[in-house]
Tab-separated table of C-alpha atoms in Angstrom:
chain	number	residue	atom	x	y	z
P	810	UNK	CA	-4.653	17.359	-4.811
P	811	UNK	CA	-3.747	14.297	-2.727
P	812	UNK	CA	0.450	13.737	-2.729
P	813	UNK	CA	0.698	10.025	-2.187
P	814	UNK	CA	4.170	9.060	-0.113
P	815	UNK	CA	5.952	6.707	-1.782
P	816	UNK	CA	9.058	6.542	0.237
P	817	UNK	CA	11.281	4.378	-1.468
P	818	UNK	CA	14.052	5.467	-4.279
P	819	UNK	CA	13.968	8.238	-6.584
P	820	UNK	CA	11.742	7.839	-9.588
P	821	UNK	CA	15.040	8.931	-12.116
P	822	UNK	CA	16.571	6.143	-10.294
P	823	UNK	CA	13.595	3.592	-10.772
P	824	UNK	CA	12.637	4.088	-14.635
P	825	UNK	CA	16.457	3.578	-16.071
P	826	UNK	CA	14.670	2.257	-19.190
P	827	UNK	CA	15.376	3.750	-22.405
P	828	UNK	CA	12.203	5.459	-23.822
P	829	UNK	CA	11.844	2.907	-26.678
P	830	UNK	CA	11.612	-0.021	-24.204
P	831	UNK	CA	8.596	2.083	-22.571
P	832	UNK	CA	7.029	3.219	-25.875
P	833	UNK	CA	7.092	-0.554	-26.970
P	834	UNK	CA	5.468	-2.091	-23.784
P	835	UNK	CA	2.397	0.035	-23.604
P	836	UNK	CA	1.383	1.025	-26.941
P	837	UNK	CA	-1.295	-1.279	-27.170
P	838	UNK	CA	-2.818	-3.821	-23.826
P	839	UNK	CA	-2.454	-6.656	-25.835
P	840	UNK	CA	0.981	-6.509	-26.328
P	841	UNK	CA	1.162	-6.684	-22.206
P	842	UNK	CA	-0.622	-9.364	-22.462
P	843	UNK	CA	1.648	-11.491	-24.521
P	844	UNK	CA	4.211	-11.877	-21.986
P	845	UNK	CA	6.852	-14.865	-22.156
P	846	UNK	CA	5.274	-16.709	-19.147
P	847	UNK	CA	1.898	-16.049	-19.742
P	848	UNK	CA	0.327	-19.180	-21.046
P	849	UNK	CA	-3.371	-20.119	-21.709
P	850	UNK	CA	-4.486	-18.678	-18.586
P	851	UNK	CA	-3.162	-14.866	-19.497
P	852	UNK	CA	-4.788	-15.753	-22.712
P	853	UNK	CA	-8.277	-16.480	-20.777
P	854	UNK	CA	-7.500	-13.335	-18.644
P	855	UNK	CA	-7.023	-11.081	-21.688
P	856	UNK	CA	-10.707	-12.559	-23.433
P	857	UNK	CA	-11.918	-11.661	-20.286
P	858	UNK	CA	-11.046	-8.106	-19.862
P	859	UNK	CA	-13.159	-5.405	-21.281
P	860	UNK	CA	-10.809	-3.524	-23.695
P	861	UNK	CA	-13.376	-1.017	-26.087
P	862	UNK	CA	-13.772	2.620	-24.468
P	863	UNK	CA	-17.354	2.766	-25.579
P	864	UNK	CA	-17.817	-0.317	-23.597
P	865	UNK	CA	-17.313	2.003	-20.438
P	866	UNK	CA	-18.982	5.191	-19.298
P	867	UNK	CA	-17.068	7.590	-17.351
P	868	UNK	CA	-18.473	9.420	-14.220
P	869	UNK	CA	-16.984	12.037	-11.972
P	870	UNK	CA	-13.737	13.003	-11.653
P	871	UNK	CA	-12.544	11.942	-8.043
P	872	UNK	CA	-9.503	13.754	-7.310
P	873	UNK	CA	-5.642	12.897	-8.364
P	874	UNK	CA	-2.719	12.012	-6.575
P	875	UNK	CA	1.354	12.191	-7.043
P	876	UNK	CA	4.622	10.372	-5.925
P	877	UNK	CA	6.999	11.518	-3.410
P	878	UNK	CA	10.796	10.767	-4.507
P	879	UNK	CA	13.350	10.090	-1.949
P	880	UNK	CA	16.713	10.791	-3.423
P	881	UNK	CA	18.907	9.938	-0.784
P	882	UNK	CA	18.620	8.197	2.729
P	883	UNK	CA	20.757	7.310	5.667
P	884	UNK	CA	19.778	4.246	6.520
P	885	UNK	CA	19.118	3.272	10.155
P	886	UNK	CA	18.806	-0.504	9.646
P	887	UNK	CA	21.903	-2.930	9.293
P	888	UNK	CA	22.725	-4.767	6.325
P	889	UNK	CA	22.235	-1.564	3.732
P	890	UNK	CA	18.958	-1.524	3.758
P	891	UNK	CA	17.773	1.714	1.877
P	892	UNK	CA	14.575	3.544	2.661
P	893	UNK	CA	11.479	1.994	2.732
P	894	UNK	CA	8.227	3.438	2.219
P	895	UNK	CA	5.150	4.127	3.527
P	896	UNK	CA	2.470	5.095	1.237
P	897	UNK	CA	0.589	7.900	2.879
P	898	UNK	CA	-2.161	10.330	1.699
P	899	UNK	CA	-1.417	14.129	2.924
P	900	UNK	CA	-3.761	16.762	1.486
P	901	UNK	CA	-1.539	19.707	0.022
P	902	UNK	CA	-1.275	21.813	2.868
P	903	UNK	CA	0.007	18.756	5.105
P	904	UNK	CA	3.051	18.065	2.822
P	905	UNK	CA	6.238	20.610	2.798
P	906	UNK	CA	5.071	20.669	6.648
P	907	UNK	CA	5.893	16.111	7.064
P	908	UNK	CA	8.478	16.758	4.872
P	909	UNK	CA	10.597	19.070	6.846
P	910	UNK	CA	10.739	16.281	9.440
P	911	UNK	CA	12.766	13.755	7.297
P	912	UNK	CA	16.131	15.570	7.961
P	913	UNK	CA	18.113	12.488	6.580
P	914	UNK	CA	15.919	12.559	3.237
P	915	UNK	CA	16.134	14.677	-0.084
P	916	UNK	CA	12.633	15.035	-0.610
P	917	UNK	CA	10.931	16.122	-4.322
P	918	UNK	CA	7.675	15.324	-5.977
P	919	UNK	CA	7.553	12.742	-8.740
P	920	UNK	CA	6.423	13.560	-12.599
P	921	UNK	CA	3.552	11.408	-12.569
P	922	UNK	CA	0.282	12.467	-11.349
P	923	UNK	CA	-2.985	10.314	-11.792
P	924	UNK	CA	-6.185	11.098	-12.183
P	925	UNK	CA	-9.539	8.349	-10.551
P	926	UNK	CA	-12.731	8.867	-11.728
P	927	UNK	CA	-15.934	6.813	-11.009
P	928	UNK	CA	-17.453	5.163	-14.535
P	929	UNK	CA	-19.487	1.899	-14.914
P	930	UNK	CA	-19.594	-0.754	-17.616
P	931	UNK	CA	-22.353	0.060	-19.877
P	932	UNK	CA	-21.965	-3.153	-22.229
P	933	UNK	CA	-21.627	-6.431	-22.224
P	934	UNK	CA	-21.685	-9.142	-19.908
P	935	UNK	CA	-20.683	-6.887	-17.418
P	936	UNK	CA	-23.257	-4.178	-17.753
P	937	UNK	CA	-23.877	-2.132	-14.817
P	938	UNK	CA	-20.547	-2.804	-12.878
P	939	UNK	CA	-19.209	-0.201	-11.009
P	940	UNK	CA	-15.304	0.591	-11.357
P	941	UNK	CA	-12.948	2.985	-10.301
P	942	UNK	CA	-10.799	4.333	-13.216
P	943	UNK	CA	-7.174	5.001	-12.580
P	944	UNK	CA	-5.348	6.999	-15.377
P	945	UNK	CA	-2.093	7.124	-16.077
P	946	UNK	CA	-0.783	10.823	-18.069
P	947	UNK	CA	0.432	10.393	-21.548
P	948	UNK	CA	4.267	10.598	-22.308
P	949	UNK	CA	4.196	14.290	-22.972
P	950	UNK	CA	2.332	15.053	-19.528
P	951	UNK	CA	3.936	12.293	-17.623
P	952	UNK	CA	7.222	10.941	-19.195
P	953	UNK	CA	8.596	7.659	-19.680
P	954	UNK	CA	7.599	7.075	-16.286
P	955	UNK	CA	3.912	6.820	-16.708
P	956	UNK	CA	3.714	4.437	-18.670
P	957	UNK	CA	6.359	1.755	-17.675
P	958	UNK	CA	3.996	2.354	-13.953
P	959	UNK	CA	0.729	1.724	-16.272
P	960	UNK	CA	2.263	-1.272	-18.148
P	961	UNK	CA	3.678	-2.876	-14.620
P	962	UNK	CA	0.505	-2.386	-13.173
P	963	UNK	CA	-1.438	-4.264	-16.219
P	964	UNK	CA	1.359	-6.977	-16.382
P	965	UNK	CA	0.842	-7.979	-12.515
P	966	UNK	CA	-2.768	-8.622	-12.698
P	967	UNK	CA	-2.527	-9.636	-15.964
P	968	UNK	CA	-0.292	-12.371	-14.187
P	969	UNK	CA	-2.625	-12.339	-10.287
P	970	UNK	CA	-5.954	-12.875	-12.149
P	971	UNK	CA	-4.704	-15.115	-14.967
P	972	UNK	CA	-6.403	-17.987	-12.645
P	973	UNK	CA	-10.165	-16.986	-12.196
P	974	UNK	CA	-10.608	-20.277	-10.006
P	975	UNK	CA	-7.967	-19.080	-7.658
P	976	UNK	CA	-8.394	-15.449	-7.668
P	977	UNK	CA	-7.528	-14.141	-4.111
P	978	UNK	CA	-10.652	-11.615	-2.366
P	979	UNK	CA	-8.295	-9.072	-1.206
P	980	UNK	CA	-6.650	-7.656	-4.244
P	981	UNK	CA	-8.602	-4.926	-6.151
P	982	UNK	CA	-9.686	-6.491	-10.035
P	983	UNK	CA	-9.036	-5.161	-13.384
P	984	UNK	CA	-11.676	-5.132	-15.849
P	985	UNK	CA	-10.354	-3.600	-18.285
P	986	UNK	CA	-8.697	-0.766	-19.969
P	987	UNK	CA	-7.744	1.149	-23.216
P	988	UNK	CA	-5.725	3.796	-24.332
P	989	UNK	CA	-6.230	7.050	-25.885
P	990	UNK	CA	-5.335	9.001	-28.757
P	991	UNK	CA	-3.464	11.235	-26.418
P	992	UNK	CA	-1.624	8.356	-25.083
P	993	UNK	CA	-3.180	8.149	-21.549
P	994	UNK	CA	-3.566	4.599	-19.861
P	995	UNK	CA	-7.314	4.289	-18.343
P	996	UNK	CA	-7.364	0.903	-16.129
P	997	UNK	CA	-10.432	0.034	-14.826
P	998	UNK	CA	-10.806	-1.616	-11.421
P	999	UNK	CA	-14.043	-3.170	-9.954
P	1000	UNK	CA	-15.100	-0.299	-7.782
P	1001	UNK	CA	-15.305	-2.412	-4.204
P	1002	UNK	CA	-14.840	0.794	-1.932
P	1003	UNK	CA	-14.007	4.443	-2.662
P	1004	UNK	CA	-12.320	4.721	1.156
P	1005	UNK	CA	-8.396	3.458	1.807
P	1006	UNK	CA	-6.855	2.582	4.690
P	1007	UNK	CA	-5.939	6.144	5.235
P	1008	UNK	CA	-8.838	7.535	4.482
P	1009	UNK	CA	-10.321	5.193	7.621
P	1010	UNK	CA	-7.667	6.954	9.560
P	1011	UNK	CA	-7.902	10.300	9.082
P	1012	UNK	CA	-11.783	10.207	9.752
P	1013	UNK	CA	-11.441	8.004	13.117
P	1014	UNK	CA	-8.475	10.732	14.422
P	1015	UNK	CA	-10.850	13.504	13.571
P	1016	UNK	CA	-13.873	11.996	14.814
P	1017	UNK	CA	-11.894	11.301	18.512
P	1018	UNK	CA	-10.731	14.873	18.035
P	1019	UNK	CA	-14.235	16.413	17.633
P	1020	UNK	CA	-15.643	13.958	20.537
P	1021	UNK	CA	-13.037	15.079	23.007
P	1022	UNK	CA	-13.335	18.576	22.083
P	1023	UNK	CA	-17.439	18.037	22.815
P	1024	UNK	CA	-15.858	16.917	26.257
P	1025	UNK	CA	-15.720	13.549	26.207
P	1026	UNK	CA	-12.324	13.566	28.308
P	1027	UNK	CA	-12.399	9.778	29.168
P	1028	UNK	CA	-12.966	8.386	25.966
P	1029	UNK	CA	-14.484	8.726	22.525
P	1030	UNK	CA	-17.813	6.885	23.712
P	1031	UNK	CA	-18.851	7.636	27.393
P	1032	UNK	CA	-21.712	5.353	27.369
P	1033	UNK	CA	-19.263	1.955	26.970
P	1034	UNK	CA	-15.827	2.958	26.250
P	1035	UNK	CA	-14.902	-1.112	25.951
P	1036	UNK	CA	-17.149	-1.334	22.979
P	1037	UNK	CA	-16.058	1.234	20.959
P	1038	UNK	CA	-11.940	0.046	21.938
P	1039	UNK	CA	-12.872	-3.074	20.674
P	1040	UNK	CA	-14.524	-2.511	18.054
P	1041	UNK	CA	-11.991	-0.452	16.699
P	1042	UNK	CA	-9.704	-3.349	17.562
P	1043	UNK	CA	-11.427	-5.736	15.715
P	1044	UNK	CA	-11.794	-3.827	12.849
P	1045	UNK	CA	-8.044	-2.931	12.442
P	1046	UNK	CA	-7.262	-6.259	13.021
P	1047	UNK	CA	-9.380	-7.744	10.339
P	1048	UNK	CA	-8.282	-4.837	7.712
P	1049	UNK	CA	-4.779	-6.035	8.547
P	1050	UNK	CA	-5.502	-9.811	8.361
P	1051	UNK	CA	-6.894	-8.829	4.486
P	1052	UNK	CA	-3.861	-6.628	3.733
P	1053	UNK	CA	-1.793	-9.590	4.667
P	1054	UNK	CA	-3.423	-12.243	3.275
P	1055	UNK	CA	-3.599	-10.178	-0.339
P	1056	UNK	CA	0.403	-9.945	0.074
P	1057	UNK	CA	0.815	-14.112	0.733
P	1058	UNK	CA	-1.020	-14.466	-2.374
P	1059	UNK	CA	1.186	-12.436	-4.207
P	1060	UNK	CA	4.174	-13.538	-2.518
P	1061	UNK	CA	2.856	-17.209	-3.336
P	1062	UNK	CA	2.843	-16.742	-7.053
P	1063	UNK	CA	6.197	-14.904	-7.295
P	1064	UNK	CA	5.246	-11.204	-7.293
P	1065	UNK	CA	6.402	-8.426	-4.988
P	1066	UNK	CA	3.700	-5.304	-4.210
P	1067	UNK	CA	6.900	-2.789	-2.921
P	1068	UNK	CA	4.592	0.459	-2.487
P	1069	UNK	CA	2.384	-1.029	0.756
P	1070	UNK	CA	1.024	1.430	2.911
P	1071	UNK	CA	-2.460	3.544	4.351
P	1072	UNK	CA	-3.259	4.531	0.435
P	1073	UNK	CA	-2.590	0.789	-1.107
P	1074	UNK	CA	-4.991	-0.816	0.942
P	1075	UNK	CA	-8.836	-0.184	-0.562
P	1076	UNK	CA	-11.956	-0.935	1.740
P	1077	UNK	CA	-15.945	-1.401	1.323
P	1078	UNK	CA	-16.649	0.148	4.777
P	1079	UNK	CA	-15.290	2.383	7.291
P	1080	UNK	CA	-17.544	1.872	9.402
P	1081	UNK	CA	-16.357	0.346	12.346
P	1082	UNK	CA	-19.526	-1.850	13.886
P	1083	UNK	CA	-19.812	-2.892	10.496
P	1084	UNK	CA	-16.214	-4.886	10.707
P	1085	UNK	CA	-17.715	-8.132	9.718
P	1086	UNK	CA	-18.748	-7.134	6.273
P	1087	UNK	CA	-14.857	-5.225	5.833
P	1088	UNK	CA	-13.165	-6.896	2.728
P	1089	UNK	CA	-9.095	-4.739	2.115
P	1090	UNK	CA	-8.034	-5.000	-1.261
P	1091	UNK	CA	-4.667	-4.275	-2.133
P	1092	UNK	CA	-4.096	-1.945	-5.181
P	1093	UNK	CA	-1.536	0.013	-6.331
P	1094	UNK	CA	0.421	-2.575	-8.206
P	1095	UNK	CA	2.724	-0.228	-10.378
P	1096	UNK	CA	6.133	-0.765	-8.697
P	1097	UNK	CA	5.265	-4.681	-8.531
P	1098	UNK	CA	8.404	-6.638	-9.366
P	1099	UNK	CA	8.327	-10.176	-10.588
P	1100	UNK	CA	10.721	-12.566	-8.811
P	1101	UNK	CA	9.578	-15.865	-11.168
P	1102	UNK	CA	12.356	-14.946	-13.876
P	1103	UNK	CA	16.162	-16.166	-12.644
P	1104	UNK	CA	18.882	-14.521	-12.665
P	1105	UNK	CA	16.584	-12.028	-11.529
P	1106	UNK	CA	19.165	-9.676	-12.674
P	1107	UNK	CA	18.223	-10.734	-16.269
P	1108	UNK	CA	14.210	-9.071	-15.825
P	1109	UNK	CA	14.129	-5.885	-18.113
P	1110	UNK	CA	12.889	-3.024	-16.752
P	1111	UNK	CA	14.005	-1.104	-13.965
P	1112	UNK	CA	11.510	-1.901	-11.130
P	1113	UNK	CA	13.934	-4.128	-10.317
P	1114	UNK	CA	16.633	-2.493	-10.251
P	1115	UNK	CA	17.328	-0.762	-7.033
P	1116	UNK	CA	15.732	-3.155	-4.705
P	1117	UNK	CA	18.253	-6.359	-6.116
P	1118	UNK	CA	21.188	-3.376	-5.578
P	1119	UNK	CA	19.907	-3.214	-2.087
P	1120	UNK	CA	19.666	-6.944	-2.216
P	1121	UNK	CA	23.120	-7.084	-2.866
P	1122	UNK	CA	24.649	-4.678	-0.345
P	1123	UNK	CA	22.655	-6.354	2.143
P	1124	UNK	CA	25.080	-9.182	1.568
P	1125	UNK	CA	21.941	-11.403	-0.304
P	1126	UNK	CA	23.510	-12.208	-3.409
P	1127	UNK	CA	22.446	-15.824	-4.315
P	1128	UNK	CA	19.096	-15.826	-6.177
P	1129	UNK	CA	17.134	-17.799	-3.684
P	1130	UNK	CA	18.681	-14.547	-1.114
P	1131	UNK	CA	17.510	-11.672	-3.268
P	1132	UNK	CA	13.949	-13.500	-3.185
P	1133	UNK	CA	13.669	-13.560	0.513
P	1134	UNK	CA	15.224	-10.067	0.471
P	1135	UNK	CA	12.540	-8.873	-1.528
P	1136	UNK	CA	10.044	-10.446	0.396
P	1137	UNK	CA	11.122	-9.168	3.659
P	1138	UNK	CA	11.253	-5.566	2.123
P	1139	UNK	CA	7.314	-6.068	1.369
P	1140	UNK	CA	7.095	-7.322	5.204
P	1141	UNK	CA	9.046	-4.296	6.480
P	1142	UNK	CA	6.479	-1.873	4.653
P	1143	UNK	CA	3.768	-3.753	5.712
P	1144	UNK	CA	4.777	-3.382	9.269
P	1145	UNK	CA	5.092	0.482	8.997
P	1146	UNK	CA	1.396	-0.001	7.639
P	1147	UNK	CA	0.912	-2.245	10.675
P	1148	UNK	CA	2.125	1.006	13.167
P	1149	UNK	CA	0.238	3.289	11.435
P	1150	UNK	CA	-2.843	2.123	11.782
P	1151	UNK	CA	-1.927	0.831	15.593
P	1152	UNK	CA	-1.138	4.601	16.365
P	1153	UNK	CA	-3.254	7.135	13.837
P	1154	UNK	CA	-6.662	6.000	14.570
P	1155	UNK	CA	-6.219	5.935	18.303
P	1156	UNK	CA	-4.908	9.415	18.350
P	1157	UNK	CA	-6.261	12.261	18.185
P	1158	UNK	CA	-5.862	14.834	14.960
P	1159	UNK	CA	-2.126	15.702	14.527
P	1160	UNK	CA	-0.530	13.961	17.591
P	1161	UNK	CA	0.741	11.285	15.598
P	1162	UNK	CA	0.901	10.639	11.460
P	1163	UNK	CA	2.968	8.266	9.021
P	1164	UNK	CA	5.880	10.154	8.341
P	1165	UNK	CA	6.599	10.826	11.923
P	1166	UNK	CA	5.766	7.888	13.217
P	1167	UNK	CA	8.514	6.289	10.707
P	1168	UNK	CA	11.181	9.051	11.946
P	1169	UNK	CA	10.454	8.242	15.283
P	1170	UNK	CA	10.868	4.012	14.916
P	1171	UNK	CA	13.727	4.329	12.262
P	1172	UNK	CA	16.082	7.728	13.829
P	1173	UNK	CA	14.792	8.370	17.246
P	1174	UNK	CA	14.820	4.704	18.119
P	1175	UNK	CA	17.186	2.942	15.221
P	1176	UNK	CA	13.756	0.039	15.746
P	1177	UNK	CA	14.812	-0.944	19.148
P	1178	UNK	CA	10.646	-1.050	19.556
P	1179	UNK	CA	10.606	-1.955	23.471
P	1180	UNK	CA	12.256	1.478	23.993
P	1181	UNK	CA	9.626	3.312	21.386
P	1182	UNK	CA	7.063	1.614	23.394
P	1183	UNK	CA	8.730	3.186	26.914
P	1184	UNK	CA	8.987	6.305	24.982
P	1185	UNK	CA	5.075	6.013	23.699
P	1186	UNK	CA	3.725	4.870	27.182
P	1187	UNK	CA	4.630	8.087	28.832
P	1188	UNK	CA	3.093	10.171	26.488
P	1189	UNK	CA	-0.838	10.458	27.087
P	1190	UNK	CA	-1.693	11.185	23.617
P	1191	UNK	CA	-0.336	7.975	22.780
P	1192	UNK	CA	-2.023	5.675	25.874
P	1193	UNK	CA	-5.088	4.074	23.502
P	1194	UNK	CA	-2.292	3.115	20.711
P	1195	UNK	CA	0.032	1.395	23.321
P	1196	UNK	CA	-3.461	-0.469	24.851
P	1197	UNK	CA	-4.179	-1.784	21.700
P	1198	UNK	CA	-0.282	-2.855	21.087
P	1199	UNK	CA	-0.190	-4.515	24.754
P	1200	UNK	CA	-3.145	-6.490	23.994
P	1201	UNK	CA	-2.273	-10.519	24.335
P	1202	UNK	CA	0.506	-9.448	26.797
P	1203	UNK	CA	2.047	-7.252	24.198
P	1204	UNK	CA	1.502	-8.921	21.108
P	1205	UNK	CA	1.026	-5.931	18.889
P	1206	UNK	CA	4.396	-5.381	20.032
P	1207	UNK	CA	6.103	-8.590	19.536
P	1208	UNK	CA	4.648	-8.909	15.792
P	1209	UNK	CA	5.672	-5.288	14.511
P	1210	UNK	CA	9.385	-5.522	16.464
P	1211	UNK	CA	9.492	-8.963	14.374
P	1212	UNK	CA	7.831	-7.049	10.962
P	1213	UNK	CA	10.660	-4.061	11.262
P	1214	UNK	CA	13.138	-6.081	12.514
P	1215	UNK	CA	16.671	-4.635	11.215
P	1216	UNK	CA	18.166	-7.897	10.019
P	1217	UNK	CA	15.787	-8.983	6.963
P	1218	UNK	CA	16.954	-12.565	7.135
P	1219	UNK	CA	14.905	-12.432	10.946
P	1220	UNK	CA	11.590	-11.103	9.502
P	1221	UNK	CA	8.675	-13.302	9.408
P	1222	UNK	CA	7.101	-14.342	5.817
P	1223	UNK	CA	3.469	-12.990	4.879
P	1224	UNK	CA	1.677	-16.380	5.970
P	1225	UNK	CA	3.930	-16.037	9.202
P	1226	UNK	CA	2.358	-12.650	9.900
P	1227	UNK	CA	-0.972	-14.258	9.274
P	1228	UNK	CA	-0.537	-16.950	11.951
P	1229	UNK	CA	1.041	-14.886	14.914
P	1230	UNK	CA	-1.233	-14.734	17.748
P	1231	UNK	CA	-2.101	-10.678	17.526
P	1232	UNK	CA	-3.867	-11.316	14.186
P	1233	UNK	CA	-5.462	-14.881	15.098
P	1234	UNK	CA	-5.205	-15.252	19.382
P	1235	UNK	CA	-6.715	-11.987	19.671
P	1236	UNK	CA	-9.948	-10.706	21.215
């Protein structure tokens, strides 16, 4: 079973909801679907969705994955800023091991485990489509806290896709859905790519492993080590450019994501000569928080909750302050996302992984990131991963000191990101 990091607050400390509020918002889609702000276009959205279980067949069962619940953190960065995550996938064996390394973290796994299967539509309009099915334990299995995550995850695309003429490429689409007798949620996504970000990872490491263990001492391709550098570049470059531009849109329309990371970002291809057909989608939308509602301290539910606290202790307290908070907390994951895949796929097999990688830029180094990259440059195994940072005369560098910058109020915005000179200037 894959154990899925999410490295943010404790789960009991999320879901402070009483269990009627939770029974109420997810006994039935449509009910979702009426939300106070949802207008014609949520109407259109909900006619369009594909909400009859014989409408769907369901295919093989995939695998399942968990939460990780931090219940405590020191925090390294100024202002009170908690933990922030990074959404990782670590196979079973790979997880008490990470978890050791977080000495200023007490570390648990969460209730809720999900199951994906593959299915297809097999009526309709639709017939044929592939989709990924994502399902979400009944209250008995999975507590309160499966199904405020299902219901948060229906409400924000319910909300993301209510504008089909606007509909961004790089977040993953619901189709549809239903519940059954049992009380499990089964959302159905538009199957665009079985691989993550992570998954894109974890083969590239292994691949350089098994190519310098073959002898291939100088590099993972002897016959043009420059092509295969860049077109690893490239490729990175573009997955982060989708990742990004998936979070503006969000951001745009009032919506937070809050669980970014290696396992939230979906793609059609690992395959890294094929970069220019790569198309990220974002998924994972069950912590989402909506900022449109003010005073956001007014938004039931308790998504909310613990980032506006934050918010607040990071001396944001004006509504207008707790926005931009939020949306530098998004930025700040993002940029952990950014590191990991600037280090992890130009690594080899266990030199270098998410959770340490976050230990190293938050405790060793409290983000001071030109004395990481002093620390990183003298360490061999790490040489490819500083290249790639150094490229544009360091502007890998210069964006992710500027993405985990300890101050929020400093942090660049997501169309920033998408205009800095590593992700555009580039080559």
């Amino acid at each position: 079973m894959l154990i899925s990091v999410h490295n943010r607050l404790a789960l009991s400390e999320r879901f402070c909801v009483s269990s009627a509020f939770a029974y109420n918002s997810v006994r039935s889609f449509s009910k979702i679907l009426r939300a106070p702000n949802s207008g014609r276009r949520c109407s259109s959205f909900k006619a369009s969705l594909i909400l009859d279980s014989d409408a769907f067949e369901v295919g093989r069962f995939i695998g399942s994955y968990g939460y990780m619940n931090i219940t405590s953190y020191s925090s390294v960065q100024s202002g009170g800023l908690s933990s922030i995550g990074l959404f990782d996938d670590l196979d079973a064996g790979y997880f008490s091991e990470d978890v050791e390394q977080l000495k200023v973290q007490d570390v648990g796994e969460g209730q809720v485990k999900i199951r994906l299967y593959e299915g297809r539509v097999a009526s309709g309009p639709l017939r044929g489509t592939q989709v990924l099915f994502k399902v979400y334990p009944g209250q008995r299995a999975g507590g309160v806290e499966a199904d405020m995550m299902a219901a948060n995850e229906l409400g924000a695309h319910a909300y993301l896709q209510s504008d089909p003429k606007s509909m961004c490429p790089n977040i993953q689409i619901l189709v549809g859905g239903f519940e059954t007798k049992t009380g499990e949620q089964w959302l159905a996504f538009r199957n665009d790519g079985k691989y993550s970000a992570a998954d894109y990872a974890k083969v590239t490491s292994e691949a350089l492993t098994r190519d310098q263990g073959q002898g291939e001492k100088e590099f993972w391709n002897p016959f043009d080590p420059d092509q295969t550098f860049t077109r690893r570049q490239l490729f990175i470059i573009k997955l982060l450019r989708g990742a990004m531009n998936g979070l503006c849109y969000m951001h745009d329309r009032g919506r937070l994501h809050q669980s970014i990371g290696p396992a939230s970002v979906v793609l059609n291809t690992i395959v890294e000569k094929d970069a220019a057909y790569l198309v990220p989608h974002l998924r994972d939308l069950a912590f989402s928080v909506d900022t449109c509602n003010s005073p956001l301290e007014a938004v039931p539910g308790a998504f909310s909750e613990g980032l506006w606290r934050r918010a607040t202790a990071a001396g944001a307290f004006t509504t207008a302050e707790k926005k931009a908070f939020g949306i530098a907390d998004d930025i700040y994951e993002a940029g952990l996302l950014f590191a990991y895949l600037a280090f992890v796929p130009f690594c080899e097999a266990g030199v270098m992984d998410g959770l340490s990688l976050q230990r190293l830029f938050e405790s060793t180094f409290k983000l001071d990131l030109v004395a990481a990259r002093e620390y990183c440059e003298a360490d061999d195994r790490l040489a490819e991963a500083v290249k790639f940072l150094d490229l544009g005369g360091g502007a890998g560098w210069e964006l992710l000191q500027a993405m985990l910058n300890p101050d929020f109020r400093q942090r660049p915005v997501a169309q920033g990101v998408l205009k800095h000179r590593f992700l555009t200037d580039v080559r």
